[in-house]
Amino acid sequence: MDFSRVELSDDEQKFQDELRSFLSEIVTEDVIRRDRETGDNFDEGVHLALGAAGYLERDWKVGSERAFTRVERRIWELEKRRAHVPWVTSGTTAMIAKSVEKFGSPELKAEVLPRVYSGHVRMCLGYTEPEGGSDVATCKTRAVRDGDQWIINGSKMFTTGAHNCQYVFLITNTDPSAPKHKSLTMFLVPLATPGIEIQGIRTVDGDRTNIVYYSDVRIDDRYRLGEVNGGWSVVREPLNAEHGDVAAADDGLADVSIMMHQAMFMAHAVDKAAEKSAIPDPQGRRLIDDGAVAYRLGRSVARLEASLSAPSIFGRVALAQTMRDISPDLMDVLGTASALPVGTDGSADDGAAEYIYRFAPLVGIYGGTLEVFRNMIAQYVLGLGKPSYR
Ligand SMILES: Cc1cc2nc3c(=O)[nH]c(=O)nc-3n(C[C@H](O)[C@H](O)[C@H](O)COP(=O)(O)OP(=O)(O)OC[C@H]3O[C@@H](n4cnc5c(N)ncnc54)[C@H](O)[C@@H]3O)c2cc1C
């Protein structure tokens, strides 16, 4: 692993300057405020602007002549984060586009992918069901064949971004009598199909997600991805990517683990608390001069740094657990005014610690809970065998 600073060539520097200035034009205060109000974590204007400028195609189109180089891709990822580009729906779209490219028919690819690159088509993940999401293979949403079509019935919980998307990457059960990993079929279902109802849910941190009902939803077979009852091999790759179970990049030009985006909110809250605790009050006293504050702040910084350096699946656990553990400490250190949320007059740190306090439980749930990840580490990394719940 090479930890040295990357020297940018003139072209790379130009790319960074242009991208930074473009993002500062399109990600306005209004975009940030609206995103906070809706909890959407998506802005159509920003997404379409990125599509029109060719960035989405350069990022996502496999084998494209203009595809980002490794360094450009790293700059692209870091600059988007720096500018607070809403990220959730573009993340799911990117992940699903890879599966459409790999498993879709030529006809489906032609229908979907060019509009993905222009930003007009977005896609969301339809895995979790109301009765459970940790084991996605225990899917109860049924798809039944009817000639050249399929009829889908069931419901999916937490389909984040569905209301801003055109297609859902849907796991269905096509053979309830088969062993669970041989009972699944994947579809890319157009969300405008009759019989689909999307209902919004707001989470404790203000994010918007959805429950989606499927009642006699009829779609053509061309929306199928992969083999009938072969859905597990379609969904395994994006699931692994979401779990952070991907190889580390030797050149250092990638995040060390997934959820770095979420981690940046934590780093921001720690920075804000450190800044605030060094400001003297009218009597000249600083919070940091209190030994208890210095200890708790120091411990938070150390925990943050350790979690930022933990790779792959370990990083996934370390980041979410650290956010849960240090957010109450940061709020205690800052006092009661830290309970006021972002944008409120009198807030200790413009709501930074309060936000991660509400955000932390979710970071340890979506894409797989911390308990499930700990079991995966125990089973696959430490070789402790499959847990027995009897
Ligand atoms: C904000 C948010 C956004 C989301 N977005 C999406 C989305 O876009 N698409 C989508 O499909 N899903 C989405 N999810 C769902 C998410 O992936 C699931 O919530 C998660 O996988 C856990 O599933 P569950 O909530 O059904 O809990 P369950 O699976 O019912 O688990 C309940 C409890 O049992 C524990 N548990 C379960 N199995 C085990 C095990 N093997 N070992 C130890 N403990 C276990 C869990 O840790 C948990 O505490 C989202 C969730 C949230 C909160």
mmCIF file of N, CA, C and O and ligand atoms in Angstrom, residues 92 125-129 131-135 157-160 203 207 209 242 362 365-372 375 389, ligand 1:
data_model
loop_
_atom_site.group_PDB
_atom_site.id
_atom_site.type_symbol
_atom_site.label_atom_id
_atom_site.label_comp_id
_atom_site.label_asym_id
_atom_site.label_seq_id
_atom_site.Cartn_x
_atom_site.Cartn_y
_atom_site.Cartn_z
ATOM 1 N N THR A 92 -27.245 3.679 -5.684
ATOM 2 C CA THR A 92 -28.002 2.462 -6.034
ATOM 3 C C THR A 92 -28.063 2.313 -7.552
ATOM 4 O O THR A 92 -27.927 1.204 -8.074
ATOM 5 N N LEU A 125 -33.183 -0.291 -4.914
ATOM 6 C CA LEU A 125 -33.022 -1.694 -4.504
ATOM 7 C C LEU A 125 -34.285 -2.207 -3.817
ATOM 8 O O LEU A 125 -34.688 -1.668 -2.776
ATOM 9 N N GLY A 126 -34.885 -3.249 -4.357
ATOM 10 C CA GLY A 126 -36.079 -3.849 -3.762
ATOM 11 C C GLY A 126 -35.765 -5.212 -3.192
ATOM 12 O O GLY A 126 -36.159 -6.239 -3.760
ATOM 13 N N TYR A 127 -35.014 -5.257 -2.087
ATOM 14 C CA TYR A 127 -34.640 -6.528 -1.458
ATOM 15 C C TYR A 127 -35.518 -6.799 -0.225
ATOM 16 O O TYR A 127 -36.144 -7.840 -0.105
ATOM 17 N N THR A 128 -35.454 -5.854 0.734
ATOM 18 C CA THR A 128 -36.008 -6.091 2.071
ATOM 19 C C THR A 128 -37.530 -6.192 2.034
ATOM 20 O O THR A 128 -38.178 -5.466 1.284
ATOM 21 N N GLU A 129 -38.062 -7.072 2.884
ATOM 22 C CA GLU A 129 -39.517 -7.224 2.971
ATOM 23 C C GLU A 129 -39.961 -6.880 4.393
ATOM 24 O O GLU A 129 -39.143 -6.896 5.328
ATOM 25 N N GLU A 131 -41.298 -8.532 6.618
ATOM 26 C CA GLU A 131 -41.023 -9.552 7.637
ATOM 27 C C GLU A 131 -39.532 -9.823 7.844
ATOM 28 O O GLU A 131 -39.175 -10.704 8.634
ATOM 29 N N GLY A 132 -38.660 -9.118 7.135
ATOM 30 C CA GLY A 132 -37.236 -9.330 7.410
ATOM 31 C C GLY A 132 -36.357 -9.051 6.212
ATOM 32 O O GLY A 132 -36.727 -9.351 5.076
ATOM 33 N N GLY A 133 -35.190 -8.475 6.512
ATOM 34 C CA GLY A 133 -34.300 -8.078 5.437
ATOM 35 C C GLY A 133 -32.904 -8.664 5.536
ATOM 36 O O GLY A 133 -32.165 -8.677 4.558
ATOM 37 N N SER A 134 -32.538 -9.151 6.732
ATOM 38 C CA SER A 134 -31.155 -9.617 6.889
ATOM 39 C C SER A 134 -30.868 -10.800 5.978
ATOM 40 O O SER A 134 -29.799 -10.882 5.374
ATOM 41 N N ASP A 135 -31.830 -11.690 5.880
ATOM 42 C CA ASP A 135 -31.663 -12.835 4.981
ATOM 43 C C ASP A 135 -32.529 -12.593 3.746
ATOM 44 O O ASP A 135 -33.691 -13.000 3.696
ATOM 45 N N MET A 157 -40.062 -3.458 1.886
ATOM 46 C CA MET A 157 -39.862 -2.432 2.911
ATOM 47 C C MET A 157 -38.566 -1.679 2.600
ATOM 48 O O MET A 157 -37.636 -2.280 2.067
ATOM 49 N N PHE A 158 -38.513 -0.405 2.957
ATOM 50 C CA PHE A 158 -37.267 0.381 2.837
ATOM 51 C C PHE A 158 -36.723 0.427 1.408
ATOM 52 O O PHE A 158 -35.514 0.225 1.201
ATOM 53 N N THR A 159 -37.604 0.641 0.407
ATOM 54 C CA THR A 159 -37.077 0.794 -0.959
ATOM 55 C C THR A 159 -36.693 2.272 -1.122
ATOM 56 O O THR A 159 -37.451 3.083 -1.635
ATOM 57 N N THR A 160 -35.490 2.583 -0.670
ATOM 58 C CA THR A 160 -35.051 3.982 -0.619
ATOM 59 C C THR A 160 -34.947 4.556 -2.033
ATOM 60 O O THR A 160 -34.368 3.924 -2.918
ATOM 61 N N THR A 203 -37.324 8.333 8.470
ATOM 62 C CA THR A 203 -36.584 7.667 9.544
ATOM 63 C C THR A 203 -36.183 8.701 10.602
ATOM 64 O O THR A 203 -36.320 9.909 10.372
ATOM 65 N N ASP A 207 -34.194 10.927 7.040
ATOM 66 C CA ASP A 207 -34.133 10.359 5.686
ATOM 67 C C ASP A 207 -35.502 9.881 5.257
ATOM 68 O O ASP A 207 -36.309 9.442 6.071
ATOM 69 N N THR A 209 -37.478 7.036 3.116
ATOM 70 C CA THR A 209 -37.425 5.780 2.394
ATOM 71 C C THR A 209 -38.874 5.395 2.090
ATOM 72 O O THR A 209 -39.764 6.234 2.242
ATOM 73 N N GLU A 242 -22.341 -3.958 -1.552
ATOM 74 C CA GLU A 242 -23.026 -3.190 -0.510
ATOM 75 C C GLU A 242 -22.488 -3.562 0.872
ATOM 76 O O GLU A 242 -22.407 -2.723 1.762
ATOM 77 N N LEU A 362 -29.078 4.054 12.109
ATOM 78 C CA LEU A 362 -29.389 3.625 10.744
ATOM 79 C C LEU A 362 -28.147 3.126 10.019
ATOM 80 O O LEU A 362 -28.200 2.156 9.261
ATOM 81 N N ILE A 365 -27.654 -0.322 10.433
ATOM 82 C CA ILE A 365 -28.755 -1.218 10.001
ATOM 83 C C ILE A 365 -28.759 -1.411 8.487
ATOM 84 O O ILE A 365 -28.769 -2.539 7.993
ATOM 85 N N TYR A 366 -28.729 -0.297 7.738
ATOM 86 C CA TYR A 366 -28.956 -0.506 6.296
ATOM 87 C C TYR A 366 -27.763 -1.156 5.610
ATOM 88 O O TYR A 366 -26.628 -1.012 6.039
ATOM 89 N N GLY A 367 -28.096 -1.922 4.579
ATOM 90 C CA GLY A 367 -27.052 -2.707 3.910
ATOM 91 C C GLY A 367 -26.586 -3.870 4.777
ATOM 92 O O GLY A 367 -25.588 -4.517 4.467
ATOM 93 N N GLY A 368 -27.302 -4.154 5.869
ATOM 94 C CA GLY A 368 -26.921 -5.241 6.775
ATOM 95 C C GLY A 368 -26.643 -4.693 8.159
ATOM 96 O O GLY A 368 -25.959 -3.673 8.295
ATOM 97 N N THR A 369 -27.162 -5.357 9.183
ATOM 98 C CA THR A 369 -26.991 -4.839 10.548
ATOM 99 C C THR A 369 -25.602 -5.192 11.095
ATOM 100 O O THR A 369 -24.928 -6.109 10.600
ATOM 101 N N LEU A 370 -25.215 -4.471 12.157
ATOM 102 C CA LEU A 370 -23.911 -4.740 12.770
ATOM 103 C C LEU A 370 -23.817 -6.171 13.288
ATOM 104 O O LEU A 370 -22.761 -6.803 13.191
ATOM 105 N N GLU A 371 -24.944 -6.688 13.827
ATOM 106 C CA GLU A 371 -24.930 -8.077 14.352
ATOM 107 C C GLU A 371 -24.623 -9.048 13.212
ATOM 108 O O GLU A 371 -23.814 -9.972 13.360
ATOM 109 N N VAL A 372 -25.254 -8.818 12.071
ATOM 110 C CA VAL A 372 -25.043 -9.714 10.930
ATOM 111 C C VAL A 372 -23.596 -9.623 10.456
ATOM 112 O O VAL A 372 -22.947 -10.633 10.173
ATOM 113 N N ASN A 375 -21.290 -11.455 12.766
ATOM 114 C CA ASN A 375 -21.365 -12.900 12.512
ATOM 115 C C ASN A 375 -20.584 -13.281 11.259
ATOM 116 O O ASN A 375 -19.924 -14.325 11.221
ATOM 117 N N TYR A 389 -28.361 -21.212 16.488
ATOM 118 C CA TYR A 389 -29.300 -20.460 17.319
ATOM 119 C C TYR A 389 -30.189 -21.375 18.155
ATOM 120 O O TYR A 389 -31.135 -20.934 18.758
HETATM 121 C C1 LIG B 1 -32.711 4.024 6.255
HETATM 122 C C2 LIG B 1 -32.777 2.659 5.650
HETATM 123 C C3 LIG B 1 -32.671 2.521 4.272
HETATM 124 C C4 LIG B 1 -32.766 1.256 3.682
HETATM 125 N N1 LIG B 1 -32.736 1.160 2.303
HETATM 126 C C5 LIG B 1 -32.968 -0.050 1.729
HETATM 127 C C6 LIG B 1 -33.129 -0.156 0.302
HETATM 128 O O1 LIG B 1 -32.987 0.827 -0.430
HETATM 129 N N2 LIG B 1 -33.471 -1.355 -0.218
HETATM 130 C C7 LIG B 1 -33.641 -2.466 0.564
HETATM 131 O O2 LIG B 1 -33.952 -3.512 0.033
HETATM 132 N N3 LIG B 1 -33.466 -2.402 1.913
HETATM 133 C C8 LIG B 1 -33.163 -1.221 2.504
HETATM 134 N N4 LIG B 1 -33.042 -1.124 3.872
HETATM 135 C C9 LIG B 1 -33.242 -2.326 4.669
HETATM 136 C C10 LIG B 1 -32.020 -2.826 5.374
HETATM 137 O O3 LIG B 1 -31.101 -3.395 4.497
HETATM 138 C C11 LIG B 1 -32.532 -3.793 6.431
HETATM 139 O O4 LIG B 1 -33.213 -3.014 7.417
HETATM 140 C C12 LIG B 1 -31.450 -4.597 7.080
HETATM 141 O O5 LIG B 1 -30.871 -5.505 6.166
HETATM 142 C C13 LIG B 1 -31.977 -5.396 8.289
HETATM 143 O O6 LIG B 1 -33.144 -6.060 7.964
HETATM 144 P P1 LIG B 1 -34.456 -5.880 8.874
HETATM 145 O O7 LIG B 1 -34.624 -4.441 9.194
HETATM 146 O O8 LIG B 1 -35.574 -6.542 8.159
HETATM 147 O O9 LIG B 1 -34.131 -6.640 10.226
HETATM 148 P P2 LIG B 1 -34.283 -8.203 10.504
HETATM 149 O O10 LIG B 1 -33.592 -8.969 9.432
HETATM 150 O O11 LIG B 1 -35.712 -8.503 10.751
HETATM 151 O O12 LIG B 1 -33.453 -8.313 11.838
HETATM 152 C C14 LIG B 1 -34.016 -7.954 13.126
HETATM 153 C C15 LIG B 1 -32.926 -8.044 14.174
HETATM 154 O O13 LIG B 1 -32.387 -9.376 14.211
HETATM 155 C C16 LIG B 1 -30.986 -9.363 14.044
HETATM 156 N N5 LIG B 1 -30.556 -10.478 13.193
HETATM 157 C C17 LIG B 1 -31.142 -10.920 12.060
HETATM 158 N N6 LIG B 1 -30.450 -11.944 11.527
HETATM 159 C C18 LIG B 1 -29.380 -12.143 12.333
HETATM 160 C C19 LIG B 1 -28.270 -13.043 12.303
HETATM 161 N N7 LIG B 1 -28.107 -13.941 11.334
HETATM 162 N N8 LIG B 1 -27.360 -12.933 13.293
HETATM 163 C C20 LIG B 1 -27.492 -12.028 14.289
HETATM 164 N N9 LIG B 1 -28.527 -11.159 14.376
HETATM 165 C C21 LIG B 1 -29.447 -11.202 13.407
HETATM 166 C C22 LIG B 1 -30.670 -8.063 13.348
HETATM 167 O O14 LIG B 1 -29.383 -7.601 13.645
HETATM 168 C C23 LIG B 1 -31.744 -7.133 13.911
HETATM 169 O O15 LIG B 1 -31.296 -6.589 15.127
HETATM 170 C C24 LIG B 1 -32.933 0.111 4.495
HETATM 171 C C25 LIG B 1 -33.006 0.242 5.895
HETATM 172 C C26 LIG B 1 -32.947 1.498 6.467
HETATM 173 C C27 LIG B 1 -33.065 1.618 7.956
#
